[in-house]
Coordinates of C-alpha atoms in Angstrom, one line a residue:
Chain A
M9 CA 24.2 -17.4 -0.2
T10 CA 24.7 -17.4 -3.9
L11 CA 22.9 -14.3 -5.2
E12 CA 25.1 -11.9 -7.0
S13 CA 24.0 -8.9 -9.0
R14 CA 24.7 -8.9 -12.8
N15 CA 25.2 -5.2 -12.8
F16 CA 26.9 -2.8 -10.3
L17 CA 24.5 -0.5 -8.6
P18 CA 21.5 -0.8 -11.1
V19 CA 18.9 1.9 -11.2
E20 CA 15.3 1.5 -12.4
I21 CA 12.4 3.9 -12.5
V22 CA 8.8 3.1 -13.2
F23 CA 6.3 5.7 -14.2
H24 CA 2.7 5.7 -13.0
P25 CA 0.1 4.8 -15.6
S26 CA -1.2 8.4 -15.4
W27 CA 2.2 9.6 -16.7
W28 CA 2.1 7.2 -19.6
N29 CA -1.5 8.0 -20.4
K30 CA -0.9 11.8 -20.3
Q31 CA 2.5 11.7 -22.1
Y32 CA 2.0 9.0 -24.7
G33 CA -1.7 8.1 -24.7
I34 CA -1.2 4.6 -23.5
K35 CA -4.4 3.2 -22.0
F36 CA -4.3 0.5 -19.2
D37 CA -7.6 -1.2 -20.1
E38 CA -8.0 -5.0 -20.1
A39 CA -6.6 -5.2 -23.6
F40 CA -3.3 -3.7 -22.4
F41 CA -2.9 -6.7 -20.1
F42 CA -4.4 -9.5 -22.1
D43 CA -4.8 -8.8 -25.8
P44 CA -1.7 -10.2 -27.6
L45 CA -1.4 -7.4 -30.1
T46 CA -2.0 -4.6 -27.6
R47 CA 0.3 -6.2 -25.1
V48 CA 3.2 -6.4 -27.4
E49 CA 2.8 -3.0 -29.1
S50 CA 2.3 -1.3 -25.7
E51 CA 5.5 -2.7 -24.3
R52 CA 7.4 -1.8 -27.5
A53 CA 6.0 1.7 -27.4
M54 CA 7.0 2.1 -23.7
R55 CA 10.5 0.9 -24.3
A56 CA 10.8 3.2 -27.3
A57 CA 9.4 6.2 -25.4
L58 CA 11.8 5.7 -22.5
H59 CA 14.8 5.5 -24.8
A60 CA 13.7 8.6 -26.7
R61 CA 13.3 10.6 -23.5
F62 CA 16.0 9.2 -21.3
G63 CA 18.3 7.0 -23.3
D64 CA 19.3 8.7 -26.5
P65 CA 22.6 10.7 -26.5
S66 CA 21.3 13.0 -29.2
T67 CA 18.6 14.5 -26.9
S68 CA 19.1 18.0 -25.8
S69 CA 20.3 17.1 -22.4
G70 CA 23.0 14.9 -23.8
Q71 CA 22.6 12.6 -20.9
V72 CA 22.3 8.9 -21.5
L73 CA 20.4 7.1 -18.7
G74 CA 20.2 3.8 -20.5
L75 CA 16.4 3.6 -20.1
G76 CA 14.3 1.9 -22.6
E77 CA 15.5 0.3 -25.8
A78 CA 16.9 1.8 -29.0
N79 CA 15.0 0.7 -32.1
A80 CA 12.6 -1.1 -29.9
A81 CA 11.2 -4.2 -31.7
P82 CA 8.1 -6.2 -30.8
R83 CA 8.8 -8.7 -28.0
P84 CA 6.5 -11.3 -26.5
V85 CA 6.4 -9.8 -23.0
I86 CA 3.5 -11.4 -21.1
G87 CA 3.1 -8.8 -18.4
P88 CA 3.7 -5.1 -17.9
V89 CA 7.3 -4.6 -16.7
H90 CA 7.2 -0.8 -16.9
L91 CA 4.3 -0.6 -14.6
A92 CA 3.3 -1.5 -11.0
A93 CA 0.1 -3.5 -11.3
G94 CA -0.6 -6.4 -9.0
F95 CA -4.1 -7.9 -9.3
L96 CA -4.1 -11.3 -10.9
P97 CA -4.0 -13.5 -7.7
S98 CA -6.9 -11.6 -6.3
A99 CA -8.8 -12.0 -9.5
V100 CA -7.9 -15.7 -9.6
L101 CA -9.5 -16.0 -6.1
G102 CA -12.6 -14.2 -7.1
C103 CA -12.2 -10.5 -6.8
A104 CA -13.6 -8.3 -9.5
I105 CA -11.1 -6.0 -11.3
K106 CA -11.8 -2.5 -12.5
Y107 CA -9.6 -1.2 -15.3
Y108 CA -8.8 2.4 -16.0
D109 CA -7.2 4.2 -18.9
H110 CA -4.9 6.2 -16.6
A111 CA -4.4 3.9 -13.5
S112 CA -3.4 0.4 -12.6
P113 CA -6.2 -2.1 -12.4
E114 CA -8.1 -1.8 -9.1
V115 CA -9.0 -4.9 -7.1
I116 CA -12.6 -4.6 -5.8
P117 CA -12.5 -6.0 -2.3
A118 CA -14.6 -9.2 -2.0
N119 CA -15.4 -8.8 1.7
L120 CA -15.8 -12.6 2.1
T121 CA -18.0 -13.8 4.9
D122 CA -16.8 -16.5 7.4
A123 CA -18.7 -19.1 5.4
Q124 CA -17.1 -17.9 2.1
V125 CA -13.6 -18.1 3.6
L126 CA -14.3 -21.7 4.8
A127 CA -15.5 -22.6 1.3
L128 CA -12.5 -21.0 -0.5
E129 CA -10.0 -23.3 -2.1
A130 CA -6.9 -22.7 -4.2
P131 CA -8.1 -23.1 -7.7
D132 CA -6.9 -25.3 -10.6
L133 CA -5.1 -22.6 -12.6
E134 CA -5.6 -24.4 -15.9
T135 CA -9.3 -24.0 -15.6
N136 CA -9.6 -20.8 -13.6
P137 CA -11.3 -18.1 -15.8
A138 CA -9.0 -15.3 -14.6
F139 CA -5.8 -17.2 -15.0
R140 CA -6.9 -18.6 -18.4
K141 CA -6.7 -15.1 -19.7
L142 CA -3.0 -15.1 -19.0
I143 CA -2.6 -18.7 -20.3
A144 CA -4.4 -17.7 -23.5
L145 CA -2.1 -14.7 -23.9
M146 CA 1.0 -16.8 -23.2
D147 CA -0.1 -19.5 -25.7
S148 CA -0.8 -16.9 -28.4
L149 CA 2.5 -15.1 -28.0
E150 CA 4.5 -18.3 -27.8
A151 CA 2.8 -19.6 -31.0
Q152 CA 3.8 -16.4 -32.8
Y153 CA 7.3 -15.8 -31.4
G154 CA 8.4 -19.2 -30.4
K155 CA 9.1 -18.0 -26.9
I156 CA 7.7 -15.7 -24.2
E157 CA 9.3 -13.5 -21.6
G158 CA 8.5 -11.4 -18.6
D159 CA 6.0 -12.2 -15.8
V160 CA 3.1 -10.7 -13.8
N161 CA 3.0 -9.2 -10.4
W162 CA 1.8 -11.9 -8.0
E163 CA 1.0 -9.7 -5.1
G164 CA 1.5 -11.1 -1.7
V165 CA -0.1 -13.4 0.9
Q166 CA -1.6 -10.8 3.2
N167 CA -2.1 -8.3 0.3
V168 CA -4.4 -10.8 -1.4
A169 CA -6.0 -11.9 1.9
L170 CA -7.0 -8.3 2.6
N171 CA -8.5 -7.9 -0.9
L172 CA -10.6 -11.0 -0.1
R173 CA -11.6 -10.4 3.5
G174 CA -11.0 -6.7 4.0
S175 CA -9.9 -5.3 7.3
Q176 CA -11.9 -8.1 9.0
L177 CA -8.7 -10.1 8.5
F178 CA -7.0 -8.0 11.1
V179 CA -9.8 -8.6 13.5
D180 CA -9.6 -12.4 12.7
Y181 CA -6.0 -12.3 13.8
Y182 CA -7.3 -11.7 17.3
E183 CA -10.8 -13.2 17.3
N184 CA -10.7 -16.1 14.8
P185 CA -7.1 -17.2 14.2
A186 CA -8.0 -20.5 12.6
L187 CA -10.1 -18.7 10.0
A188 CA -7.3 -16.2 9.3
R189 CA -4.8 -19.0 8.8
R190 CA -7.2 -20.8 6.5
L191 CA -7.5 -17.8 4.2
L192 CA -3.7 -17.1 4.3
N193 CA -3.1 -20.8 3.4
V194 CA -5.3 -20.5 0.3
C195 CA -3.7 -17.3 -0.8
A196 CA -0.2 -18.7 -0.3
Q197 CA -1.0 -21.9 -2.2
T198 CA -2.5 -19.9 -5.1
I199 CA 0.4 -17.5 -5.3
E200 CA 3.0 -20.3 -5.2
A201 CA 1.3 -22.1 -8.0
M202 CA 1.0 -19.0 -10.1
A203 CA 4.7 -18.0 -9.6
Q204 CA 5.9 -21.6 -10.4
Y205 CA 3.7 -21.7 -13.5
V206 CA 5.0 -18.4 -14.9
R207 CA 8.6 -19.0 -14.1
R208 CA 8.4 -22.5 -15.7
R209 CA 7.2 -20.9 -19.0
T210 CA 9.2 -17.7 -19.1
G211 CA 12.2 -18.1 -16.8
S212 CA 11.2 -15.3 -14.4
N213 CA 8.4 -14.4 -12.2
S214 CA 9.1 -11.0 -10.5
V215 CA 10.5 -8.5 -13.0
A216 CA 7.0 -7.1 -13.0
V217 CA 7.1 -6.6 -9.3
N218 CA 10.4 -4.7 -9.5
R219 CA 12.5 -4.2 -12.6
I220 CA 15.6 -4.3 -10.5
V221 CA 15.1 -8.1 -10.3
G222 CA 15.9 -8.3 -14.0
A223 CA 19.1 -6.2 -13.5
V224 CA 20.2 -8.4 -10.5
D225 CA 19.0 -12.0 -11.2
A226 CA 15.9 -12.7 -13.2
R227 CA 15.3 -16.0 -11.2
I228 CA 14.4 -14.0 -8.1
S229 CA 10.9 -14.6 -6.8
L230 CA 9.9 -11.4 -5.0
H231 CA 7.1 -11.6 -2.5
S232 CA 5.1 -8.4 -1.9
N233 CA 4.7 -7.6 1.8
C234 CA 3.3 -4.1 1.2
T235 CA 0.6 -4.5 3.9
V236 CA 3.0 -5.7 6.5
A237 CA 3.4 -2.0 7.3
M238 CA -0.1 -2.2 8.9
I239 CA 0.8 -4.9 11.4
S240 CA 3.2 -5.4 14.3
A241 CA 6.4 -7.5 14.1
R242 CA 4.7 -10.0 16.4
T243 CA 1.7 -10.4 14.1
Y244 CA 4.0 -10.8 11.1
R245 CA 6.0 -13.4 13.0
E246 CA 2.9 -15.3 14.1
Y247 CA 0.9 -15.3 10.9
L248 CA 3.1 -14.4 7.9
L249 CA 6.7 -15.4 8.6
P250 CA 5.9 -19.1 8.0
Y251 CA 4.6 -18.3 4.5
D252 CA 7.7 -16.3 3.6
Q253 CA 9.8 -19.2 4.9
Q254 CA 7.8 -21.7 2.9
L255 CA 7.8 -19.7 -0.3
A256 CA 11.5 -19.1 0.0
R257 CA 12.1 -22.8 0.1
E258 CA 9.8 -23.5 -2.9
L259 CA 10.6 -20.5 -5.0
Y260 CA 14.3 -19.9 -4.3
P261 CA 16.1 -17.6 -5.1
Y262 CA 13.7 -15.4 -3.0
G263 CA 13.2 -11.8 -2.1
I264 CA 10.8 -9.7 -0.1
H265 CA 9.3 -6.5 -1.4
H266 CA 8.7 -4.3 1.6
C267 CA 7.6 -0.9 0.2
G268 CA 6.3 0.4 3.6
V269 CA 8.2 2.9 5.6
D270 CA 9.2 0.5 8.3
M271 CA 11.2 -2.5 7.0
H272 CA 13.4 -2.1 10.1
K273 CA 10.4 -3.1 12.2
V274 CA 10.6 -6.7 10.9
R275 CA 14.3 -6.9 10.0
D276 CA 15.0 -9.6 12.6
E277 CA 12.0 -11.6 11.3
Y278 CA 13.2 -11.2 7.7
A279 CA 16.6 -12.5 8.8
K280 CA 14.8 -15.8 9.7
V281 CA 13.7 -16.3 6.1
E282 CA 16.3 -18.7 4.9
G283 CA 16.9 -18.1 1.2
A284 CA 15.7 -14.5 1.2
E285 CA 18.6 -12.7 -0.4
F286 CA 17.0 -9.7 -2.0
F287 CA 14.9 -7.0 -0.4
D288 CA 13.0 -4.0 -1.7
V289 CA 13.6 -1.5 1.1
G290 CA 10.7 1.0 1.4
W291 CA 11.4 4.7 1.6
G292 CA 11.5 5.8 5.2
S293 CA 12.9 2.5 6.5
D294 CA 16.1 2.7 8.6
V295 CA 18.4 1.3 5.9
A296 CA 21.4 1.0 8.2
A297 CA 19.4 -1.0 10.7
C298 CA 18.2 -3.3 8.0
R299 CA 21.7 -3.7 6.7
A300 CA 23.0 -4.7 10.1
A301 CA 20.3 -7.4 10.3
L302 CA 20.7 -8.5 6.7
P303 CA 24.4 -8.0 6.0
N304 CA 24.6 -10.0 2.8
A305 CA 21.3 -9.3 1.1
I306 CA 20.9 -7.3 -2.0
F307 CA 19.0 -4.1 -1.2
S308 CA 16.8 -2.4 -3.8
L309 CA 16.5 1.0 -2.1
R310 CA 13.3 2.7 -2.9
M311 CA 12.9 6.4 -3.4
S312 CA 9.7 8.2 -2.6
P313 CA 7.8 9.0 -5.8
V314 CA 6.0 11.9 -4.1
R315 CA 9.4 13.5 -3.2
V316 CA 10.9 12.9 -6.6
A317 CA 7.8 14.5 -8.1
T318 CA 7.6 17.5 -5.9
L319 CA 11.0 18.4 -4.4
P320 CA 13.7 20.5 -6.0
R321 CA 16.4 18.6 -7.9
D322 CA 19.0 19.0 -5.3
D323 CA 16.8 17.5 -2.6
V324 CA 16.2 14.5 -4.8
A325 CA 19.9 14.1 -5.2
A326 CA 20.3 14.4 -1.4
D327 CA 17.8 11.6 -0.9
V328 CA 19.8 9.3 -3.2
E329 CA 23.0 10.2 -1.4
A330 CA 21.5 9.4 2.0
L331 CA 20.2 6.0 0.8
L332 CA 23.5 5.0 -0.7
R333 CA 25.5 6.1 2.3
A334 CA 23.4 3.9 4.5
A335 CA 23.3 0.9 2.2
G336 CA 26.5 -0.8 3.1
P337 CA 28.5 -2.5 0.3
L338 CA 27.4 -0.9 -2.9
E339 CA 27.8 -4.1 -4.8
R340 CA 24.8 -5.3 -2.8
A341 CA 22.7 -2.2 -3.5
A342 CA 20.4 -0.9 -6.2
L343 CA 18.1 2.1 -6.5
C344 CA 14.6 2.5 -7.8
C345 CA 11.6 4.7 -7.8
I346 CA 8.2 3.3 -8.6
N347 CA 5.0 5.1 -9.7
L348 CA 6.5 8.5 -10.7
D349 CA 3.4 10.5 -11.7
E350 CA 2.8 13.3 -14.3
R351 CA 4.1 15.9 -11.9
T352 CA 7.6 14.5 -12.1
P353 CA 10.2 16.7 -13.8
D354 CA 12.5 14.9 -16.1
E355 CA 15.4 16.7 -14.4
N356 CA 14.6 15.0 -11.1
V357 CA 14.9 11.6 -12.7
R358 CA 18.2 12.6 -14.2
A359 CA 19.3 13.8 -10.8
M360 CA 18.8 10.3 -9.4
F361 CA 21.0 8.8 -12.2
E362 CA 23.7 11.4 -11.9
V363 CA 24.3 10.6 -8.3
V364 CA 24.3 6.9 -9.0
E365 CA 26.7 7.4 -11.9
R366 CA 29.1 9.3 -9.6
Y367 CA 29.0 6.5 -7.1
R368 CA 29.6 3.9 -9.8
K369 CA 32.7 5.8 -10.9
Y370 CA 34.1 7.0 -7.6
G371 CA 32.5 4.8 -4.9
A372 CA 31.1 6.1 -1.7
Chain B
M20 CA -12.6 3.7 40.4
A21 CA -11.5 0.1 39.8
L22 CA -14.4 -0.8 37.6
L23 CA -13.7 2.0 35.2
D24 CA -10.0 1.1 35.2
D25 CA -10.9 -2.4 34.3
L26 CA -13.3 -1.2 31.6
R27 CA -10.6 1.1 30.2
Q28 CA -8.1 -1.7 30.1
G29 CA -10.7 -3.9 28.5
V30 CA -11.0 -1.5 25.6
I31 CA -7.2 -1.2 25.3
D32 CA -6.9 -5.0 25.2
G33 CA -9.7 -5.3 22.6
N34 CA -11.9 -7.3 24.9
A35 CA -15.3 -6.6 23.5
P36 CA -17.4 -9.0 25.7
G37 CA -15.5 -7.9 28.8
T38 CA -16.1 -4.2 27.9
T39 CA -19.8 -4.5 27.4
S40 CA -20.2 -6.5 30.6
L41 CA -18.4 -3.9 32.6
V42 CA -20.4 -1.1 31.0
K43 CA -23.6 -2.9 32.0
Q44 CA -22.2 -3.3 35.5
A45 CA -21.2 0.3 35.8
L46 CA -24.6 1.5 34.7
S47 CA -26.4 -0.8 37.1
E48 CA -24.2 0.5 39.9
G49 CA -25.4 4.0 39.1
T50 CA -22.2 5.3 37.5
P51 CA -23.1 8.3 35.4
A52 CA -23.0 7.5 31.7
E53 CA -20.8 10.5 30.9
K54 CA -18.3 9.3 33.5
I55 CA -18.2 5.9 31.9
L56 CA -17.8 7.5 28.5
N57 CA -15.0 9.9 29.5
D58 CA -13.1 7.9 32.1
G59 CA -13.6 4.5 30.5
L60 CA -14.1 4.6 26.7
I61 CA -12.6 7.9 25.6
S62 CA -9.7 7.6 28.0
A63 CA -9.0 4.1 26.6
M64 CA -9.0 5.2 23.0
A65 CA -6.7 8.1 23.8
E66 CA -4.3 5.4 25.2
V67 CA -4.8 3.3 22.1
G68 CA -3.9 6.4 20.0
R69 CA -0.8 6.9 22.1
L70 CA 0.2 3.3 21.6
F71 CA -0.3 3.6 17.9
E72 CA 1.9 6.8 17.7
A73 CA 4.5 5.0 19.8
G74 CA 4.6 2.2 17.3
E75 CA 3.3 -0.4 19.7
Y76 CA -0.2 -0.7 18.4
F77 CA -1.0 -1.2 14.7
V78 CA -4.1 -1.6 12.6
P79 CA -5.3 -4.9 14.1
E80 CA -4.9 -3.7 17.7
M81 CA -6.8 -0.5 16.9
L82 CA -9.6 -2.3 15.2
V83 CA -10.2 -4.7 18.0
A84 CA -10.0 -1.9 20.6
A85 CA -12.5 0.0 18.5
R86 CA -14.9 -2.9 18.5
A87 CA -14.7 -3.1 22.2
M88 CA -15.3 0.7 22.4
K89 CA -18.2 0.6 20.0
G90 CA -19.8 -2.2 21.9
G91 CA -19.6 -0.2 25.1
L92 CA -20.8 3.0 23.4
E93 CA -23.9 1.3 22.0
L94 CA -24.9 0.3 25.5
L95 CA -24.3 3.9 26.7
R96 CA -26.2 5.7 24.0
P97 CA -29.7 5.7 25.7
A98 CA -28.2 6.8 29.0
L99 CA -26.1 9.5 27.3
A100 CA -29.2 10.8 25.4
A101 CA -31.2 10.8 28.6
A102 CA -28.6 12.8 30.4
N103 CA -28.3 15.1 27.4
V104 CA -24.6 14.4 26.9
Q105 CA -23.5 15.9 23.7
A106 CA -20.8 14.8 21.3
I107 CA -17.9 17.3 21.2
G108 CA -18.6 17.8 17.5
K109 CA -19.8 16.1 14.4
V110 CA -17.6 15.0 11.5
V111 CA -18.5 14.0 8.0
I112 CA -15.8 11.7 6.7
G113 CA -15.1 9.8 3.5
T114 CA -12.6 8.7 0.9
V115 CA -12.7 10.8 -2.2
Q116 CA -14.2 10.1 -5.5
G117 CA -12.5 7.3 -7.5
D118 CA -10.7 5.9 -4.4
L119 CA -11.9 2.7 -2.8
H120 CA -9.3 2.5 0.0
D121 CA -11.0 2.8 3.3
I122 CA -8.8 1.3 6.1
G123 CA -7.1 4.6 6.8
K124 CA -10.4 6.5 6.7
N125 CA -12.0 3.9 9.0
L126 CA -9.1 4.2 11.5
V127 CA -9.6 8.0 11.6
A128 CA -13.3 7.6 12.1
I129 CA -12.6 5.2 15.0
M130 CA -10.2 7.6 16.7
L131 CA -12.6 10.5 16.2
E132 CA -15.5 8.5 17.7
G133 CA -13.2 7.4 20.5
A134 CA -12.4 11.1 21.1
G135 CA -16.1 11.9 21.5
F136 CA -17.1 13.0 18.0
E137 CA -20.3 11.9 16.3
I138 CA -19.3 10.4 12.9
V139 CA -21.2 10.5 9.6
D140 CA -19.2 8.1 7.5
L141 CA -19.9 8.5 3.8
G142 CA -17.7 5.5 2.9
S143 CA -15.4 5.4 -0.1
D144 CA -15.6 6.8 -3.6
V145 CA -17.5 9.8 -2.4
S146 CA -18.3 12.5 -5.0
P147 CA -17.8 16.1 -4.2
Q148 CA -21.6 16.6 -4.4
K149 CA -22.1 13.9 -1.8
F150 CA -19.8 15.7 0.6
V151 CA -21.7 18.9 -0.1
D152 CA -25.1 17.2 0.5
A153 CA -23.8 15.7 3.7
V154 CA -22.6 19.0 5.0
A155 CA -26.0 20.5 4.3
A156 CA -27.9 17.7 5.9
H157 CA -25.8 17.0 9.0
K158 CA -24.2 20.4 9.6
P159 CA -20.9 19.1 10.9
Q160 CA -18.1 21.1 12.4
L161 CA -15.5 19.1 10.5
V162 CA -15.1 17.4 7.1
G163 CA -12.5 14.7 6.8
M164 CA -11.2 13.5 3.4
S165 CA -8.9 10.6 2.7
A166 CA -7.1 9.6 -0.5
L167 CA -4.5 6.9 -1.0
L168 CA -3.6 7.5 -4.6
T169 CA -1.9 10.5 -6.2
T170 CA -4.5 10.2 -9.0
T171 CA -7.4 10.6 -6.6
M172 CA -5.8 13.4 -4.4
P173 CA -7.0 16.1 -6.8
K174 CA -10.5 15.3 -5.9
M175 CA -9.8 16.8 -2.5
K176 CA -9.4 20.2 -4.2
T177 CA -12.5 19.5 -6.3
T178 CA -14.5 18.8 -3.2
L179 CA -13.2 22.0 -1.5
E180 CA -14.3 23.9 -4.5
A181 CA -17.7 22.3 -4.5
L182 CA -18.1 23.2 -0.8
N183 CA -17.2 26.7 -1.6
A184 CA -19.6 26.9 -4.6
A185 CA -22.4 25.6 -2.4
G186 CA -21.7 28.3 0.1
V187 CA -20.9 25.9 3.0
R188 CA -17.1 26.0 3.0
G189 CA -17.1 28.6 5.7
N190 CA -19.2 26.5 8.0
V191 CA -16.7 23.6 8.3
K192 CA -13.1 22.9 9.0
V193 CA -11.6 20.6 6.4
M194 CA -9.1 18.0 7.4
I195 CA -7.3 15.8 4.9
G196 CA -5.0 12.8 5.0
G197 CA -3.7 9.7 3.3
A198 CA -0.5 8.2 2.1
P199 CA 0.4 10.6 -0.7
V200 CA -1.0 13.7 1.1
T201 CA 1.3 16.2 2.8
E202 CA 1.0 19.2 5.0
K203 CA 2.1 21.4 2.0
Y204 CA -0.5 19.9 -0.2
A205 CA -3.2 20.6 2.4
M206 CA -2.1 24.3 2.5
D207 CA -1.8 24.5 -1.3
I208 CA -5.4 23.4 -1.9
G209 CA -6.9 25.4 1.0
A210 CA -7.7 22.6 3.5
D211 CA -7.6 23.7 7.1
F212 CA -5.3 21.1 8.3
Y213 CA -3.6 17.8 7.6
A214 CA -3.2 14.7 9.8
P215 CA -0.5 12.2 9.1
D216 CA -2.3 9.4 11.0
A217 CA -5.5 8.5 12.8
S218 CA -4.3 9.3 16.3
S219 CA -3.1 12.8 15.4
A220 CA -6.3 13.3 13.4
A221 CA -8.3 13.0 16.6
T222 CA -6.0 15.3 18.4
R223 CA -6.1 18.0 15.7
A224 CA -9.8 17.6 15.2
K225 CA -10.4 18.2 18.9
A226 CA -8.2 21.3 18.8
A227 CA -10.1 22.6 15.8
V228 CA -13.5 22.3 17.3
Q229 CA -12.4 23.7 20.6
G230 CA -10.8 26.7 18.9
R231 CA -7.2 26.0 19.9

């Protein structure tokens, strides 16, 4: 185990597109993701906005949270790193994408038939129309700036398979296992190829999945297991564990994003993923049980964005305390909250950081 | 009755061919359709719901059990109609406007049907007007709304307002659910009740129509 965090107890927050759209007029249309000028200016504006609101000591609150960037300059960031938006692998494999001004892009389920699954192949990324949009963006930014940085959310094997096959995938697990495995294979091959391509060109592939990755070790490849919350540990073990093990070998250093409420359900299975040293631990998961099974992993502890948006400040602080007390060694912990929407009071965000700052200074 | 026990287990195990075969056999042996429905199919789905709440069954297990249940129910329909067996209630259900997520809504529909309700499934991305039109056309006792996104949740309130404006709100109980939805939100917007998962949705829906 070699993964060590660059920073002690890092904290990251990500606002929902609706917050950005309402507060700052940023639109999340296709240009936001793929037009070079819009891409760069949007990221710059987001960094500047975060700093003005949460990072400038001259603001009325006087509290510096360190978010955003002072005097934010244009940077060649290829994918949104202040947003949760996974859609590209599904698009590469044929799903249509719907863009919104105030929401992340939505993958339109393809509902593939048996025959379509049998005909599906992992594409050549260099010629795939959806991926070519990203390549064109990367080439344009690299030509202008001499480098590129950042990455794109590469979803996850079952996440993508569900976008392609719908809930029929779950029935396939019981009634057509070979078909299910064929689809999962294609998804895994595509995801691995995309992650390798992006990391080869920018040096990272998962800051867009969770910004904590950038604060811990930008090399981490973080696989999204969001939909594992819908299946049993046995189904995960039978169908998906082999892909996590394979991807961990190919993409090391490796992590697993489990934003569901039940990471403890599969903690013993996750312990079998050799090379998985970073975990996004979903709100509601039994953190202590997960820590017992994964004693050396770095845990990115996820807060509930609904609770941070709707509860009193003190309750938000109490949520942070509870997570940190259960986390085990604080040098192997981080805190995040993703998709805070327009209902979120700034003071609740500050409450999160205040608790963390106290733990940084004084320990548990 | 051993046959109904086997039928019940067939549904729980998600054995669709076995279930339809046993339904056929039970009917041919003269077992009343309502008994097959209640002691076989509905009893099985209640157990599936219990296993889901206990964290032993998950979405795949519920879906294959539902397929088995639906296969048996299709065979029973003519006999149920002939015996004038009524559903315990009718539910209009859908995911709200702007939201394409339907797995949660589908699971609720499965459990409601398994509990004896007749389901009118409007699908996903359902406008408030479409809910209103469905209530007028089908005259359900219950309306179920699902939302998976905080940005689409407000459409639940909009739909309630549309039902009110159309003068049909008082004719139905409204149940809401979905990942960002809470009990408090349900009360704040004027829904009748909230269900955190598919199994409890069926339980609460039954209580609602039976006046408990």
